[in-house]
Structures are given as structure tokens and as C-alpha cells.
Amino acid sequence: MARLAGVSRATVSYVLNNAEAVRISEPTRRKVREAAEELGYVPHAAARSLRAGHTRIVLLPTSHVPVGPLYSTFLNELQWALRRLDYTVVQYGSLGLSGDEAVRAWAELRPVAVISLGEITLSARNVATLKRAGARAVITMGPVAVPGAHALVMDQQEVGVRAAAHLVERGRGRIGVVVPEEEGLELFSVPRLAGARSVAGAEVTALPMAYSEESAAALAARWRGLGLDAAFAYNDEYAMLLMRALQDEGLRVPEDVAVIGADDLLIGRLLRPRLSTVRLEMPTGAHLASLVDHAVREPSEVTERHDLMAAAAVHREST
Amino acid sequence: MARLAGVSRATVSYVLNNAEAVRISEPTRRKVREAAEELGYVPHAAARSLRAGHTRIVLLPTSHVPVGPLYSTFLNELQWALRRLDYTVVQYGSLGLSGDEAVRAWAELRPVAVISLGEITLSARNVATLKRAGARAVITMGPVAVPGAHALVMDQQEVGVRAAAHLVERGRGRIGVVVPEEEGLELFSVPRLAGARSVAGAEVTALPMAYSEESAAALAARWRGLGLDAAFAYNDEYAMLLMRALQDEGLRVPEDVAVIGADDLLIGRLLRPRLSTVRLEMPTGAHLASLVDHAVREPSEVTERHDLMAAAAVHREST
DNA sequence: TTGAAAGCGATACCAC
DNA sequence: GTGGTATCGCTTTCAA
């Protein structure tokens, strides 16, 4: 744009970046600003980052659009906090890509940090690729730790443990664990199931169920034959579907069947009886943002640390 | 990377882009591929697009994380379809940015297309800025059309009309319309309210309510004094909160109060009585993707067209 | 079939 | 104070 405003490109750059090292006369500044405004000039991020050798992009892969207010509040907070730290938050839709393909695509953008929310599992090689491509921080939030990355491990097994322990405490030992039939949730559902199995006094039956009323009704229809006195559903949504179907079958909750979900979704509080659940303590968005920032500034200090998130049962009326 | 694999950078480019115009010997190809693999080489998107003069980025601004399976299915479909057409889908979190700020930030990335889902209202100037920055298609999905952009107008007013008309048909004329207290939803809630008001035989009272159990309970507590026989809530989530609170107050649904929501969320079917709702006919993700692709290839043909989405009431048990 | 070199837009060093 | 200019990594035209 520049020269058409009467000055050189260098001068434009100085003015628009408020360069301190160099003094520009006020009339010139004004001229440049006005020209930029008039032309609707916007700097070219690609050129800038090519020159600079790095970007300020924080990449958030999203394969499934997140569901639930807990998750979306977290995401909003995170984005807001990162922008305040002058990062550009880019969500990259990675649905249907394999891990390797996805990582290549991310790396092309040369993000300074990647926060993987766990839908795609990264290998040590993947992390290395990202780092070679300029990522100073790779943070994973998921069920398992990843070599080379800072991991915030959401201990899904602990969710299962808490749920089953809660039921056993309340005198229920024959527990049906609802496992989603939908693909892509295994990373969460398998450890949750395993956690439940590991609890002393719990006799666990795995119950596949899809996220639909029909599937829930079918499961409820054969419930009496299963000889169970409690259900732990994959999450509150599955729990709600099941609980409703059980009630439609004439079973009383919690008298005949205790039902517990997970993830503490708001909707769990809207049903009657109110749904007991297991809550996972997420870090706040601001906390994670400052972790990212720290990792970007001092990569050596933060790499390879593993933090564990706690889980706790929340007792309401359904158990 | 290249020269370290024994060939020139040009050759690398040819091989990795499968250039047809030029024939490269098979041994060379293999050498290049192996070197790339070994070094974990990933091309630099910024350099590429700088050289090419354009990107394949389709930018999806997201300010609020979308809620509900209808919306998220749509988004997943859209991303998947766009990637099949070889676009890079980038969601840009724009929460807390003004329209002008957001547009500048988007324009810096030089997207070839922008699909604004309606949380931020674009001005004609904004659209012009994006186009000058290389956007060949600007598509808005929202309550209002935008000059210069291809608009998919979701007629929010029609949602209000359908809801109120449905209630009037069923003999309810004194309608409370729940309006969210949360910020950022005005673009949807105001026309929905206006639409309801415009229906003959409907006497409408606006009822501010926040998305919390407390707020719903407070509203329910003063319900009998309002002299209303029906409620149209902003969407199914607000409807569920309100319906539950009304029932806790001892009011019967639909006998004492008919309740209707909007957006046809799955959870609406889990409550008893099942929630009546108004459904907005969204285009499929694949449809929108091909619209984008067409607009990118032939911008002149598509600009400024306005398509209207239909809305229809779905009767269940709560009305 | 492969290599050399120009150039995309922004920046920062160095002269003037 | 301001204007040239080399540079980032990649693609593509032209020569060899």
C-alpha cells in the first residue's frame, strides 16, 4: 500500500508498529494512518510471520464440537485469556483426519503452541514434528500422558472409580456401566469402565448404548432381566436418556435403580430426581492460558510435566 | 530442508506438490520423500500463501461456542465437506472483540472465504475490507442481510411468529416471551420477540430471565400474578429451565401453562411432558460447503444473493 | 530432468 | 527522520 501514501514501506511499518527505536514526524504518521484507514489496509499475517520466523498462533484442534456448558465456558475463558496475552487463537477442525495427517496440517501453520483437548492422541513423534515446526509448547489434555508434551491428565479411570465407589457406599454393588456405541469416545469410556471395575465390592456389567431414545428404551426394556441395582452412565447425557427410559418402564429411581452420570452438566439438575454425577476438576481457562504463556517463554521449565486432574462424586437425588 | 537431501529446493517443491507439469525421476522422488519423512519436514503455509497470493483458508468466526446437537452436527458436516474440497477450516475465536477489531484480525489471515455464523454483525465496510484482503466469498448466516455479502438469512422473526401462532391456534392468547438476560443473544432474541408480538390474537409480555435455575425459579414464583396462559422461551434450554421451575411451583404443563421452546434440541424430548418447539431449517453442511466453493470460483455469480431459511413449529406435549 | 533466480509482503539494519 | 535493501520459505519461470 505504502508508497501510494507518499512514503516508503519501511516508514509505514514503523508507524503501524509504533516502533520506538526510530522517530517519525507527526505529520508523516498522520499521513500514513489516514492512508491505511482509507485503503482499508490490513497487514499480511503470513508475510509478517515469515519474516519474524515465528507466529503468535495458539492452535486448538477440535474434532468434535464440544458439548456442554462446562466445556464451552472453559473454552471461552481460554480464548479470551490467550487473546489478552496477545496470542491468536485458531481452532483447527480436524474431524476425520488421522493423527499424523492432523499434525502435519497443524504444523504447516507454525503455531507457537498447540493445546490438544484430547480428541486426537499424539505420539512422541507427532510432538517432535510440532516442535521442529516451531511449537514451543505442546499441551495435551486427555486421558493419557504424551512423551515430550506437557500433559494435563484427565484421569478418566478415576471418574469410574469415584462413580462406583459412590454407588458401593450407598449399598449398591451390581452396577451396569453404560458404554457409548458411538465411535471416538473410547479414550474416555474405556478407562471409565476399567475404573469402575477396579472398585472392591462392585460387580460390573458393561452395557453398550447409543445416544438415542430408541437405544435407551431397548436397554431399559431388558433391565429387569439383568439383575442390577445401579447404573453408571458414560456421562450425564447418557445417564439422562437411560434414567428417563427406566422410568418409562416403571422402575423407580433411586429405589429400584440408582443412576449416576459424569461431567456435571446443567441438564442433570433439570430432571427429577436430580442426577448424581462425577465432576472432573478442570483447570480454569485463565490458568491454562498462563501455563501456555509460561511454556512459550521458558520451554525448558515446563516440558514433560504432568498434572493430574481430580474427580469427585456429587450426590444428588438419583442415587 | 531440501539441499540436504541432495537436490534443489525446486525439486522438493515439485515432488511434494505432485507437480504434473514437470517429470521427476522416480529415484529422486523417493529420495526427497524419504528425506522429508526423516527430517519431519512440513511446508510453511505462510511462505506458500505469500508466494501464491492467496490462501485456501475458510474462516469461521466463533464468539460463543455453539450449543446443541443441531448446530454442532451442522458445523461438523461443514468442516468435513470443506476439507474434502481442499480448504483449510479455521475457527477464529472472536469473543469480546468489536466488529471492526474482529474483521481486521480475520483479514490478517487472508482467508479466501468467511462464513459468519451471526454472532458478529458485519457492516458493508467490513465486508469490503475482507474482500480487499482477498476474500472471494463472504457468507453470513444470521438474522439480517449484509450488503456485499451472500446472506443466508435465518429469519428469527419467523421463529417468533411460528411459536405464537402455534399457541394461539391451541387457544392460548396471553403469552409470556422469555428473553435471555445474557449478552450477545439480542440479535436472535429481539426479532423472536418481535415476531411473537406481530401475531394476531397474541398478547405478549416480555420476561427477562437468565440461564440459571435461580432466575427461572424467581420467574416461576411470580408467574400466577402475571395472568398468562402460555410461555414461549428463547430456546429449548430456557424453556426447560422455565418449565421445570413452573412445575416445582405446582403449575401444570400444559393445562395451566403451555410452554414452547425453539431450536429443537434433543434434551427437549427428555423432559416430561415433551417440549414443543420451533425448528429452523438449516442448510446442510455439504450444501453450504458447495456454496462456498462455488462463490470462491465464481464470485460474481453468488454475491448479494439472499436465501431465507424456513421455520416450523413442532408439536409435542407441552402445548 | 534439474538448477538458478525472481518475487510474494513485512521488517529491521544501515546509510543518507 | 527517512529511504534503500536483504531476508524469511516457498513456487514457478526460464536456462542449462
Short mmCIF file of N, CA and C in Angstrom, two decimals, chain A residues 107 110-111 124-136 138, chain B residues 35-42:
data_model
loop_
_atom_site.label_atom_id
_atom_site.label_comp_id
_atom_site.label_asym_id
_atom_site.label_seq_id
_atom_site.Cartn_x
_atom_site.Cartn_y
_atom_site.Cartn_z
N ALA A 107 1.09 -28.31 11.79
CA ALA A 107 2.48 -27.83 11.73
C ALA A 107 2.67 -26.83 10.60
N ARG A 110 2.65 -23.36 11.62
CA ARG A 110 3.72 -22.95 12.52
C ARG A 110 3.21 -22.31 13.81
N PRO A 111 2.31 -22.99 14.50
CA PRO A 111 1.81 -22.42 15.75
C PRO A 111 2.90 -22.39 16.80
N ALA A 124 4.80 -39.53 20.44
CA ALA A 124 6.02 -38.78 20.72
C ALA A 124 6.56 -38.17 19.43
N ARG A 125 6.44 -38.92 18.34
CA ARG A 125 6.88 -38.42 17.04
C ARG A 125 6.09 -37.18 16.62
N ASN A 126 4.80 -37.25 16.83
CA ASN A 126 3.94 -36.11 16.49
C ASN A 126 4.40 -34.86 17.24
N VAL A 127 4.66 -35.05 18.51
CA VAL A 127 5.09 -33.91 19.33
C VAL A 127 6.40 -33.36 18.78
N ALA A 128 7.30 -34.26 18.41
CA ALA A 128 8.59 -33.82 17.87
C ALA A 128 8.40 -33.03 16.58
N THR A 129 7.52 -33.50 15.73
CA THR A 129 7.24 -32.79 14.48
C THR A 129 6.76 -31.36 14.77
N LEU A 130 5.85 -31.27 15.71
CA LEU A 130 5.33 -29.94 16.04
C LEU A 130 6.44 -29.03 16.57
N LYS A 131 7.29 -29.60 17.39
CA LYS A 131 8.35 -28.77 17.97
C LYS A 131 9.33 -28.34 16.89
N ARG A 132 9.63 -29.25 15.98
CA ARG A 132 10.54 -28.87 14.91
C ARG A 132 9.93 -27.77 14.05
N ALA A 133 8.62 -27.76 14.01
CA ALA A 133 7.93 -26.74 13.21
C ALA A 133 7.73 -25.45 14.00
N GLY A 134 8.37 -25.37 15.14
CA GLY A 134 8.36 -24.09 15.85
C GLY A 134 7.46 -24.02 17.06
N ALA A 135 6.77 -25.08 17.38
CA ALA A 135 5.91 -25.04 18.57
C ALA A 135 6.78 -25.05 19.82
N ARG A 136 6.63 -24.05 20.64
CA ARG A 136 7.43 -24.01 21.87
C ARG A 136 6.69 -24.68 23.01
N VAL A 138 3.63 -27.77 23.66
CA VAL A 138 2.60 -28.71 23.25
C VAL A 138 1.95 -29.22 24.53
N ALA B 35 13.77 -38.13 2.69
CA ALA B 35 14.40 -37.06 3.46
C ALA B 35 13.36 -36.27 4.24
N ALA B 36 12.25 -35.97 3.58
CA ALA B 36 11.18 -35.21 4.22
C ALA B 36 10.66 -35.96 5.44
N GLU B 37 10.45 -37.24 5.21
CA GLU B 37 9.94 -38.08 6.29
C GLU B 37 10.90 -38.07 7.47
N GLU B 38 12.16 -38.23 7.13
CA GLU B 38 13.16 -38.36 8.18
C GLU B 38 13.32 -37.07 8.98
N LEU B 39 13.33 -35.98 8.26
CA LEU B 39 13.51 -34.70 8.94
C LEU B 39 12.22 -34.20 9.57
N GLY B 40 11.13 -34.88 9.28
CA GLY B 40 9.85 -34.37 9.77
C GLY B 40 9.53 -33.03 9.15
N TYR B 41 9.87 -32.91 7.87
CA TYR B 41 9.68 -31.63 7.19
C TYR B 41 8.20 -31.38 6.88
N VAL B 42 7.76 -30.22 7.19
CA VAL B 42 6.39 -29.81 6.86
C VAL B 42 6.48 -28.45 6.21
#
